[in-house]
GROMACS .gro file of C-alpha atoms in nm:
model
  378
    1UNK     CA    1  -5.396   2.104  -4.249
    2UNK     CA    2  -5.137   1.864  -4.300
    3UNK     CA    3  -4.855   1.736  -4.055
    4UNK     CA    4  -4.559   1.622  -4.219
    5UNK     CA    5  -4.309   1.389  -4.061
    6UNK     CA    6  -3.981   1.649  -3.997
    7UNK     CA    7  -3.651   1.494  -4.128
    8UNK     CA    8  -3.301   1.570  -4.064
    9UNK     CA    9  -2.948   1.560  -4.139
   10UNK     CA   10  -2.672   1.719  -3.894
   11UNK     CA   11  -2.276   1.723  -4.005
   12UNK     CA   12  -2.021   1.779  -3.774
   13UNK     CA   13  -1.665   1.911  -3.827
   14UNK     CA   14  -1.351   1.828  -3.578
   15UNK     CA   15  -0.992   1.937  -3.684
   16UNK     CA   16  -0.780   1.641  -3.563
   17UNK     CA   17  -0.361   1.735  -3.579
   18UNK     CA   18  -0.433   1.907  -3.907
   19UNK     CA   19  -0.685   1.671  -4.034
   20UNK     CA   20  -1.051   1.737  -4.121
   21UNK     CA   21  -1.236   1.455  -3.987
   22UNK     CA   22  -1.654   1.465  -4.100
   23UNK     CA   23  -1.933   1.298  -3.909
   24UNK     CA   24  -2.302   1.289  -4.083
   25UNK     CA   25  -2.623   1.170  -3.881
   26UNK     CA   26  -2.946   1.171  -4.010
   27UNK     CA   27  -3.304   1.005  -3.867
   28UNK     CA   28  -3.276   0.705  -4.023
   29UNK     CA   29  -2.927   0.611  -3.953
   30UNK     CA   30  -2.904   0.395  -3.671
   31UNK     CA   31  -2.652   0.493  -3.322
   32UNK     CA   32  -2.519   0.288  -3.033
   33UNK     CA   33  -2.804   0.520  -2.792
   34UNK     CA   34  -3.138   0.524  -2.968
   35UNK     CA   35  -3.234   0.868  -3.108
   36UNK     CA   36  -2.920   1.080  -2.977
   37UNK     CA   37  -2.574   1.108  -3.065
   38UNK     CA   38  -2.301   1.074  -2.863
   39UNK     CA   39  -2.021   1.246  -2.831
   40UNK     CA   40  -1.678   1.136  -2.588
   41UNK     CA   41  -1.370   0.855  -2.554
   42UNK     CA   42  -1.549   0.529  -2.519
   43UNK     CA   43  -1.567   0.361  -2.879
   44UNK     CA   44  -1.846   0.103  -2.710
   45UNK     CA   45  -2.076   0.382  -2.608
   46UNK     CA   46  -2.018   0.729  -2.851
   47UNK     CA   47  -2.110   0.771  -3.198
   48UNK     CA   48  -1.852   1.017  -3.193
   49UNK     CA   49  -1.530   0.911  -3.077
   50UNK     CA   50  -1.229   1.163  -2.976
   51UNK     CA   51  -0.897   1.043  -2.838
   52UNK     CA   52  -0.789   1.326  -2.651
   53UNK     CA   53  -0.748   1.306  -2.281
   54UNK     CA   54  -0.892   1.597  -2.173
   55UNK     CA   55  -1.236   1.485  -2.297
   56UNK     CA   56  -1.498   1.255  -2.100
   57UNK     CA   57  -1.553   0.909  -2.192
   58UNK     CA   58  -1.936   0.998  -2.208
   59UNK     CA   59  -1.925   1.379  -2.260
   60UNK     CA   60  -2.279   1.491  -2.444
   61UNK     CA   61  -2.528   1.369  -2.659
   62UNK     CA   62  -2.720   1.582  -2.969
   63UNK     CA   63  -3.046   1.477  -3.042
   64UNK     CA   64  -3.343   1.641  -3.309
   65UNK     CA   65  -3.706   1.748  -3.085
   66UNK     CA   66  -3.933   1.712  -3.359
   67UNK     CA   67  -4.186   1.929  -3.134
   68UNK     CA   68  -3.952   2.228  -3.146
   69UNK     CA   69  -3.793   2.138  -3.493
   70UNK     CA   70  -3.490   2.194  -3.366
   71UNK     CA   71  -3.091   2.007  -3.257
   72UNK     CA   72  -3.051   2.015  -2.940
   73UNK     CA   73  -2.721   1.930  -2.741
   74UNK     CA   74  -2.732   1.826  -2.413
   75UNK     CA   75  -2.437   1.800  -2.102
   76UNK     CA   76  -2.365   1.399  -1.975
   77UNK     CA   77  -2.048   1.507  -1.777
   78UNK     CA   78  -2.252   1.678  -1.492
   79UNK     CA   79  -2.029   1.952  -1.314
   80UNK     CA   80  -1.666   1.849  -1.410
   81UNK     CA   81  -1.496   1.923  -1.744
   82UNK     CA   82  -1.783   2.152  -1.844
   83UNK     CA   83  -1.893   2.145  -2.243
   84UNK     CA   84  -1.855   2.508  -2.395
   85UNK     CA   85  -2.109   2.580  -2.694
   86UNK     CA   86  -2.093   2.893  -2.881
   87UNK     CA   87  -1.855   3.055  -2.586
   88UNK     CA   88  -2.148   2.982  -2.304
   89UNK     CA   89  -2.114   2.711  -2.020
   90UNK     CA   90  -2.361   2.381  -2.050
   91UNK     CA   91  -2.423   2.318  -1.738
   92UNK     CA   92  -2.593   1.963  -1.626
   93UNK     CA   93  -2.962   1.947  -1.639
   94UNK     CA   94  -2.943   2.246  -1.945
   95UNK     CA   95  -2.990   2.180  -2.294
   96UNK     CA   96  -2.877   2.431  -2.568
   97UNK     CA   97  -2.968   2.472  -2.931
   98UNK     CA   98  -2.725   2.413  -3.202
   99UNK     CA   99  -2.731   2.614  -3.529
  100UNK     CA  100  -2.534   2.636  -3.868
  101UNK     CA  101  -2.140   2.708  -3.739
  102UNK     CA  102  -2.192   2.627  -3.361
  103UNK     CA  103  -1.849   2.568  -3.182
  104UNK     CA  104  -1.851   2.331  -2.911
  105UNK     CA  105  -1.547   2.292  -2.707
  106UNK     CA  106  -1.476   1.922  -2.516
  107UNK     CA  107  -1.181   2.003  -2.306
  108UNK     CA  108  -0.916   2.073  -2.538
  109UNK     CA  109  -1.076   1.969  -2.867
  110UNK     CA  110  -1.315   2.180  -3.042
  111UNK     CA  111  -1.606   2.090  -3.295
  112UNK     CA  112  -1.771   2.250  -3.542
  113UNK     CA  113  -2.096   2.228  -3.710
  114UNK     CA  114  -2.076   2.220  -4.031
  115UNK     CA  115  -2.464   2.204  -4.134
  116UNK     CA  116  -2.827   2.174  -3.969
  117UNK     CA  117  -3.081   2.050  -4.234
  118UNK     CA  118  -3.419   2.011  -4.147
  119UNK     CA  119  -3.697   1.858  -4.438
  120UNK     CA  120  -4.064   1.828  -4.420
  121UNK     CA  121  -4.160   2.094  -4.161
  122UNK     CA  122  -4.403   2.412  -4.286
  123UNK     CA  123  -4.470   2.707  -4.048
  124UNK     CA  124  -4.772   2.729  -4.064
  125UNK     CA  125  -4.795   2.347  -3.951
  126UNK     CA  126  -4.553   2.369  -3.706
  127UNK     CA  127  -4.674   2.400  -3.310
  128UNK     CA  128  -4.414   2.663  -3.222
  129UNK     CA  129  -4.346   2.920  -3.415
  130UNK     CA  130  -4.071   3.042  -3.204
  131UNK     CA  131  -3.854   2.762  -3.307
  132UNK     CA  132  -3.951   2.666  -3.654
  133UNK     CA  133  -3.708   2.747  -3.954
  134UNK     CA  134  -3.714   3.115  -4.056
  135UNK     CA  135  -3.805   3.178  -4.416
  136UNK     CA  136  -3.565   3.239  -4.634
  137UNK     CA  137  -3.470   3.629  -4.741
  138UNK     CA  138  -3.649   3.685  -5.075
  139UNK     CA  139  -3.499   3.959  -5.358
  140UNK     CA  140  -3.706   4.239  -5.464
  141UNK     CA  141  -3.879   4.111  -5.798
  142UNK     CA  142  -3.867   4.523  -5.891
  143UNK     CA  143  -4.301   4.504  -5.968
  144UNK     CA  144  -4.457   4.784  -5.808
  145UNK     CA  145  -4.680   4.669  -5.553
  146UNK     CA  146  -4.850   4.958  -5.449
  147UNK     CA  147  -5.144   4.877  -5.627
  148UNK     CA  148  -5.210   4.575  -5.556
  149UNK     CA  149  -5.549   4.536  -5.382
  150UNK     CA  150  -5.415   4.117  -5.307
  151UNK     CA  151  -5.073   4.232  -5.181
  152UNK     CA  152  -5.096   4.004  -4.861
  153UNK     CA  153  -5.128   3.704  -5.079
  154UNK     CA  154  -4.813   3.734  -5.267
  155UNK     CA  155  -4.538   3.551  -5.149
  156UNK     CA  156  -4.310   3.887  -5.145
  157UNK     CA  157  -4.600   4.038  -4.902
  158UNK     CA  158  -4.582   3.704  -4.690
  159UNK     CA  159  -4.267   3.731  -4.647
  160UNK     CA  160  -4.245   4.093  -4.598
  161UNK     CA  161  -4.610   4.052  -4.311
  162UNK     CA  162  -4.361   3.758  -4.142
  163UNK     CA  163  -4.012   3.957  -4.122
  164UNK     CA  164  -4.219   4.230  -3.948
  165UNK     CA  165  -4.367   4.042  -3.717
  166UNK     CA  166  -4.013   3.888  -3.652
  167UNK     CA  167  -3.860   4.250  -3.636
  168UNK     CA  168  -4.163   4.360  -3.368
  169UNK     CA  169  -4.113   4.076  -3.192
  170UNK     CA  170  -3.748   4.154  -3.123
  171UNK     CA  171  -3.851   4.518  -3.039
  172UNK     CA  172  -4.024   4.401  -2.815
  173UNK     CA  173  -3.815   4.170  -2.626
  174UNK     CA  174  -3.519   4.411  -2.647
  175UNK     CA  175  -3.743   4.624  -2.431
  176UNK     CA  176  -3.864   4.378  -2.154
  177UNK     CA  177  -3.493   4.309  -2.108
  178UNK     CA  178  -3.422   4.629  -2.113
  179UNK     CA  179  -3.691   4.740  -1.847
  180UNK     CA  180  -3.597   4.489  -1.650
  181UNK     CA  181  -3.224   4.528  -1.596
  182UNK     CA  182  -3.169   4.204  -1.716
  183UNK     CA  183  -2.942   4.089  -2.008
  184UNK     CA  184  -2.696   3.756  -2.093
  185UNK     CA  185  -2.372   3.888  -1.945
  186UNK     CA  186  -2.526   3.927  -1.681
  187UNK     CA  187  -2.731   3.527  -1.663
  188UNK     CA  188  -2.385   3.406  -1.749
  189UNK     CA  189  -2.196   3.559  -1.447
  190UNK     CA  190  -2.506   3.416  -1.245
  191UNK     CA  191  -2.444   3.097  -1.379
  192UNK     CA  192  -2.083   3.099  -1.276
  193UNK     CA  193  -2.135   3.208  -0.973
  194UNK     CA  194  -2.356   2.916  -0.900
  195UNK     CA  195  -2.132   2.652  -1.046
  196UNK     CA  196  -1.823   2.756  -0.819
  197UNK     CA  197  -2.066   2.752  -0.538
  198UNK     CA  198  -2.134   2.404  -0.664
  199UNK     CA  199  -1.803   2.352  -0.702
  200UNK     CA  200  -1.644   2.463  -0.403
  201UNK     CA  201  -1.915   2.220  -0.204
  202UNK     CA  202  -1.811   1.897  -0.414
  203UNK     CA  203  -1.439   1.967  -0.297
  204UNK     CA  204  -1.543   2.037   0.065
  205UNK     CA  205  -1.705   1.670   0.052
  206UNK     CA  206  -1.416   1.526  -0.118
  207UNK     CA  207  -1.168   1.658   0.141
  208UNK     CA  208  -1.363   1.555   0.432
  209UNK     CA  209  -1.438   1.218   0.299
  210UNK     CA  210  -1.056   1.221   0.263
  211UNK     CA  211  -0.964   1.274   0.576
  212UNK     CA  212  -1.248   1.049   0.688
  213UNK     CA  213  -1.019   0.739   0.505
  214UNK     CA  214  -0.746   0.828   0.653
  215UNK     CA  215  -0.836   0.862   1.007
  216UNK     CA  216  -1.015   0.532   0.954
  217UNK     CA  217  -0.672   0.389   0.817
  218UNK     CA  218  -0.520   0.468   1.115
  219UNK     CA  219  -0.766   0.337   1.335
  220UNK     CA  220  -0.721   0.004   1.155
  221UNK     CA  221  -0.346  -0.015   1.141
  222UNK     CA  222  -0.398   0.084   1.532
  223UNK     CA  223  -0.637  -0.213   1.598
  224UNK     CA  224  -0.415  -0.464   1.377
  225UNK     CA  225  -0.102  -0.373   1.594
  226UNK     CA  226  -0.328  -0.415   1.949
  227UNK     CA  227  -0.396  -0.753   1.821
  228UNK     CA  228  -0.063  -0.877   1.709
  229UNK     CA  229   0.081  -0.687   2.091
  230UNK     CA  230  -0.189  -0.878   2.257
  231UNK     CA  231  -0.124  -1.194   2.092
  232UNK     CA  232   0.228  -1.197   2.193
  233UNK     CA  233   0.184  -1.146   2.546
  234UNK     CA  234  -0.057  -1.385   2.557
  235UNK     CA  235   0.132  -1.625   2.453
  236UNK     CA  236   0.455  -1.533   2.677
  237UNK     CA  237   0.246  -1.579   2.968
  238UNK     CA  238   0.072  -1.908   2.864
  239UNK     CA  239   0.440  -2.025   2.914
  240UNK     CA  240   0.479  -1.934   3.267
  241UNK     CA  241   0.131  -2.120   3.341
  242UNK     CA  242   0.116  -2.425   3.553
  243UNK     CA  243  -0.232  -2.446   3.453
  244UNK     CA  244  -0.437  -2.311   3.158
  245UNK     CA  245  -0.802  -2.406   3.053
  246UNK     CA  246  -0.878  -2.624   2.803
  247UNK     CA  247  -1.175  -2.836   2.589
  248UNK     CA  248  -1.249  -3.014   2.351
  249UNK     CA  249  -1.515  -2.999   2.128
  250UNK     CA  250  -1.735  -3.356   1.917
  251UNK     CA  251  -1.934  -3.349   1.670
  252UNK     CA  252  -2.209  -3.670   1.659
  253UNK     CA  253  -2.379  -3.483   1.405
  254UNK     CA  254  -2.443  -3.636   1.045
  255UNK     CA  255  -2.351  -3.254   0.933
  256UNK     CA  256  -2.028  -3.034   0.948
  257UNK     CA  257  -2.044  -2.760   1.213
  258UNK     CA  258  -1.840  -2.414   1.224
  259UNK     CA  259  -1.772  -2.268   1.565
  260UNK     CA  260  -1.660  -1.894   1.661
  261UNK     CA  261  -1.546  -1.820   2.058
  262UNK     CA  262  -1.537  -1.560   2.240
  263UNK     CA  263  -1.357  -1.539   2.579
  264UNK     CA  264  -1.095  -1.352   2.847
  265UNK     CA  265  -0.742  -1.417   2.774
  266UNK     CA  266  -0.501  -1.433   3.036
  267UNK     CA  267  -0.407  -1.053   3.034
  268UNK     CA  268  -0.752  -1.014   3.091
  269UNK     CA  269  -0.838  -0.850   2.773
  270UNK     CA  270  -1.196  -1.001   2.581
  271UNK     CA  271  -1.096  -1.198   2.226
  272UNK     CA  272  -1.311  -1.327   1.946
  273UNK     CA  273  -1.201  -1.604   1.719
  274UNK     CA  274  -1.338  -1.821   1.440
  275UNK     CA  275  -1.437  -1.991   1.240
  276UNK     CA  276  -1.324  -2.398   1.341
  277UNK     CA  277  -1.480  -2.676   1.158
  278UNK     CA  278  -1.572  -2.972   1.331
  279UNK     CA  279  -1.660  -3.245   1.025
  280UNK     CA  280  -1.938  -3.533   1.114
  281UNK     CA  281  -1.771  -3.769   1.381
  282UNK     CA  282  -1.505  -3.519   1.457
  283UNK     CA  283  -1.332  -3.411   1.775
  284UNK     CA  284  -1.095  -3.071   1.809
  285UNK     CA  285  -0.941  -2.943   2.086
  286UNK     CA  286  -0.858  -2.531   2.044
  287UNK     CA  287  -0.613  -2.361   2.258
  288UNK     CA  288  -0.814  -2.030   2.376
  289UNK     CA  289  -0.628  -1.958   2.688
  290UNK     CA  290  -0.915  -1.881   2.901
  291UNK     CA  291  -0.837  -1.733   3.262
  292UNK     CA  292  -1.172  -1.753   3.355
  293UNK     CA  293  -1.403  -2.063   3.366
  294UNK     CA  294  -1.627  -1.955   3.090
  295UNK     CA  295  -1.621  -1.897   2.756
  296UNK     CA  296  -1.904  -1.793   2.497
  297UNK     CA  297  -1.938  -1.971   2.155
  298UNK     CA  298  -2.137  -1.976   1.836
  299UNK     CA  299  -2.230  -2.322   1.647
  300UNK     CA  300  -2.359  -2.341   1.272
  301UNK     CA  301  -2.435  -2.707   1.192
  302UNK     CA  302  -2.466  -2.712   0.801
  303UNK     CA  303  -2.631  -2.968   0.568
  304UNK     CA  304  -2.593  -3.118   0.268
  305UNK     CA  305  -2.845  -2.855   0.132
  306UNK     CA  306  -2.629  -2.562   0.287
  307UNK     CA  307  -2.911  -2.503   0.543
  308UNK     CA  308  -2.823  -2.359   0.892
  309UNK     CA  309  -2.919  -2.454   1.207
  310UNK     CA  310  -2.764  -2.261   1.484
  311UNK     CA  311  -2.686  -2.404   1.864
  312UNK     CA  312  -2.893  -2.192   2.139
  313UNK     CA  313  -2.789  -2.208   2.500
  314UNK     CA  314  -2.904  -1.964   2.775
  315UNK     CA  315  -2.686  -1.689   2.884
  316UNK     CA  316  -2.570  -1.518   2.568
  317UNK     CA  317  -2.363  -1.229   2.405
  318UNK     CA  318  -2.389  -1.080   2.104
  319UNK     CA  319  -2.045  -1.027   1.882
  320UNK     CA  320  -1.925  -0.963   1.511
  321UNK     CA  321  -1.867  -1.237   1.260
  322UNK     CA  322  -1.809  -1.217   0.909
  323UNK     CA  323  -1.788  -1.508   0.640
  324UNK     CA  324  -1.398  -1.504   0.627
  325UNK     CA  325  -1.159  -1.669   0.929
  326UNK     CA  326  -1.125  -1.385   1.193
  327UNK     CA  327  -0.920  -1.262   1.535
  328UNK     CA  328  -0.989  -0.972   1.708
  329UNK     CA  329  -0.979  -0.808   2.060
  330UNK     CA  330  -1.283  -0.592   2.211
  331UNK     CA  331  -1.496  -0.468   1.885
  332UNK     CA  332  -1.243  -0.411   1.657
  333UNK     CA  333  -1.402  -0.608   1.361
  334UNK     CA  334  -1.591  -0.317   1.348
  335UNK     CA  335  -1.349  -0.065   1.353
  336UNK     CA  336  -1.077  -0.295   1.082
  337UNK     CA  337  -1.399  -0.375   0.867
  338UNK     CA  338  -1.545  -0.043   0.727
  339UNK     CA  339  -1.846   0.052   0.461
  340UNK     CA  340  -2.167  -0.037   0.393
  341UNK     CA  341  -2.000  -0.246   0.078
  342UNK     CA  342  -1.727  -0.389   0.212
  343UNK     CA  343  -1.959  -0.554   0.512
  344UNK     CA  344  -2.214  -0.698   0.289
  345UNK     CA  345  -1.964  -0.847   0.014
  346UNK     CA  346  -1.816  -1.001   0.345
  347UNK     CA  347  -2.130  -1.089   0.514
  348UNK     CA  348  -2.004  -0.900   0.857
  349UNK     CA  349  -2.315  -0.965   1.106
  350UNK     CA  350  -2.378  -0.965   1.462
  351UNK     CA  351  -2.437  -1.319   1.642
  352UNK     CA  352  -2.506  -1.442   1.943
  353UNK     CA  353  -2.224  -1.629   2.129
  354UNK     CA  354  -2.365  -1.882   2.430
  355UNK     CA  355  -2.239  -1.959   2.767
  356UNK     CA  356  -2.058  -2.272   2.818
  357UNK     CA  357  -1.865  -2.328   3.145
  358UNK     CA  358  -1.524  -2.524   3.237
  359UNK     CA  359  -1.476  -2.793   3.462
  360UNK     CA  360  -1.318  -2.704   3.801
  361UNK     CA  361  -1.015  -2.943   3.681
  362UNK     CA  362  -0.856  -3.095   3.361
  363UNK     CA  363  -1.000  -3.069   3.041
  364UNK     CA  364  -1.342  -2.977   2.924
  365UNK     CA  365  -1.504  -3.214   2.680
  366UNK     CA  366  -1.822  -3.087   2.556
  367UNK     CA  367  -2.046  -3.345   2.259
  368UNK     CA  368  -2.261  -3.175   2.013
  369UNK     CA  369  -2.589  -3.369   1.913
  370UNK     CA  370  -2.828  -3.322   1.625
  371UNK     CA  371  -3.206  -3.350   1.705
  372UNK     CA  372  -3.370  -3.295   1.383
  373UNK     CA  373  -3.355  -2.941   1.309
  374UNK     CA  374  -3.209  -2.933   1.649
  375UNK     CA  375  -2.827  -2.839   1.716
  376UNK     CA  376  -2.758  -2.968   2.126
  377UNK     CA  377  -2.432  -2.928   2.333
  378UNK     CA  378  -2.396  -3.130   2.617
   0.00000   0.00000   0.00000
């Protein structure tokens, strides 16, 4: 027995504002997605390429299965803007058969197909007979068979011994459909039924994720305003203070150092800021505000190599940083920076923030050393 390799040549049809436009394919002709054609808006990805609006940019894709011996089309879109072939829904995950004069509809624009060759594929080689070509119809030749001991070798009594087994066969799978209640109309409403279901959950998850963004707007336009309300009256009452805390920070380090603080303004309410550089040799003095003698920071000493090595004291508390300069009151980094993306692409992270102390009068000068890989503060 012989197994030839199947070849094939598909043609579509698409009538574009009165004008027939004509795509071929065949196996050997090469398209942008190896062994499928592909059918939507985007010229850099579809074989197929239709302008209107109401179609996908990546709608479907037709490829040959040379086990079957048959075209196949198959749904990219998923669950929105729906392909229609031959009046029936393609829904994702489904894959329908095309045949000579299939219609499929891509939102507004419709295609047709025009012609389904397929070369090199016998019957009687092929692994399923259910989908191989039929045979052609064949004319009476008017000889009397009747006679004819060899009647089942003749090609009019093959073809007459395969159209009945075709004709049984659809006996008898009118009747199993028919015994059991079950028929297309009635698959199809199923199938509708199920993809509003679908449907109706996708816009449930859509509104609610909605209204999650906007509650979460408000929350940050909420925590921006605290801030700024904050910041004002911190800074009306720093001008009715005889005395405010103060220090100043040195760096003796051969390496630049960032610093973030945390500590109690004067109304009482807990701040973060950062970041402050402090280059080698360096001395700054921030205004913080502090009522209280004691006021938490983090130090990054960072080398020529962009390695870190991070301060340690004893008494610590742990507060959000990200990469970017920042202010904020209580934990409202959290709250004004929001998704999994948006923290990583900012490298938001939780730090720890060590105790350093004030001296009872004037200002606070406090020397950073380097030790090696050692960051000091004394």
């Amino acid at each position: 027995m012989t197994t030839l390799m199947p070849q094939w040549k598909f043609t579509l049809q698409h009538d574009d504002a009165g004008k027939q436009q004509t795509w071929q394919f065949s196996e050997q002709q090469p398209t942008k997605n190896p062994d499928t054609i592909r059918i939507g808006r985007d010229h850099l990805k579809c074989d197929v390429v239709l302008q209107d609006n109401t179609v996908s940019s990546l709608h479907v894709e037709i490829f040959f299965n040379q086990q079957e011996n048959r075209i196949f089309i198959r749904n990219l879109r998923g669950l929105q803007n729906l392909p229609l072939v031959d009046g029936v829904l393609l829904y994702p995950d489904k894959e329908f058969s095309l045949y000579n004069n299939s219609i499929i509809c891509l939102g507004k624009q419709k295609l047709k197909v025009i012609d389904i060759s397929i070369f090199g594929v016998s019957n009687l080689d092929a692994t399923n007979l259910n989908f191989s070509p039929k045979p052609d119809r064949e004319e009476n030749s008017g000889k009397d068979t009747s006679n004819n001991k060899n009647f089942w070798k003749e090609p009019t009594g093959i073809a007459t011994i395969i159209t009945s087994v075709f004709t049984l066969g659809g006996v008898i799978i009118t009747s199993v459909f028919a015994l059991s209640g079950v028929n297309l109309t009635q698959y199809t409403e199923r199938e509708k039924i199920k993809f509003e279901q679908q449907k109706t959950q996708y816009q449930v998850k859509a509104d609610q994720d909605k209204l999650m963004q906007e509650l979460l707007s408000k929350k940050q336009e909420k925590a921006e305003e605290r801030f700024y309300q904050h910041k004002a009256e911190v800074l009306n009452m720093e001008k009715n203070e005889t005395k405010s805390k103060q220090i100043r920070l040195k760096n003796n380090c051969d390496k630049f150092i960032n610093i973030a603080v945390n500590f109690t303004a004067l109304n009482d309410i807990e701040e973060t800021r950062g970041w402050n550089g402090i280059s080698p040799g360096g001395t700054i003095s921030p205004s913080y505000f502090a009522r209280s003698g004691t006021i938490f920071i983090h130090a990054e000493a960072i080398d020529s190599n962009d390695k870190k090595y991070e301060w340690e004291g004893e008494s610590y508390r742990e507060k959000n940083t990200i990469e970017a300069h920042f202010d904020y009151i209580a934990d409202d980094l959290s709250i004004l920076i929001s998704g999994d993306k948006e923290r990583k692409l900012k490298k938001f992270e939780a730090k720890k923030f060590y105790e350093v102390n004030f001296e009872p009068n004037g200002i606070t000068t406090k020397t950073f050393t380097c030790n090696g890989n050692s960051l000091q503060l004394k």
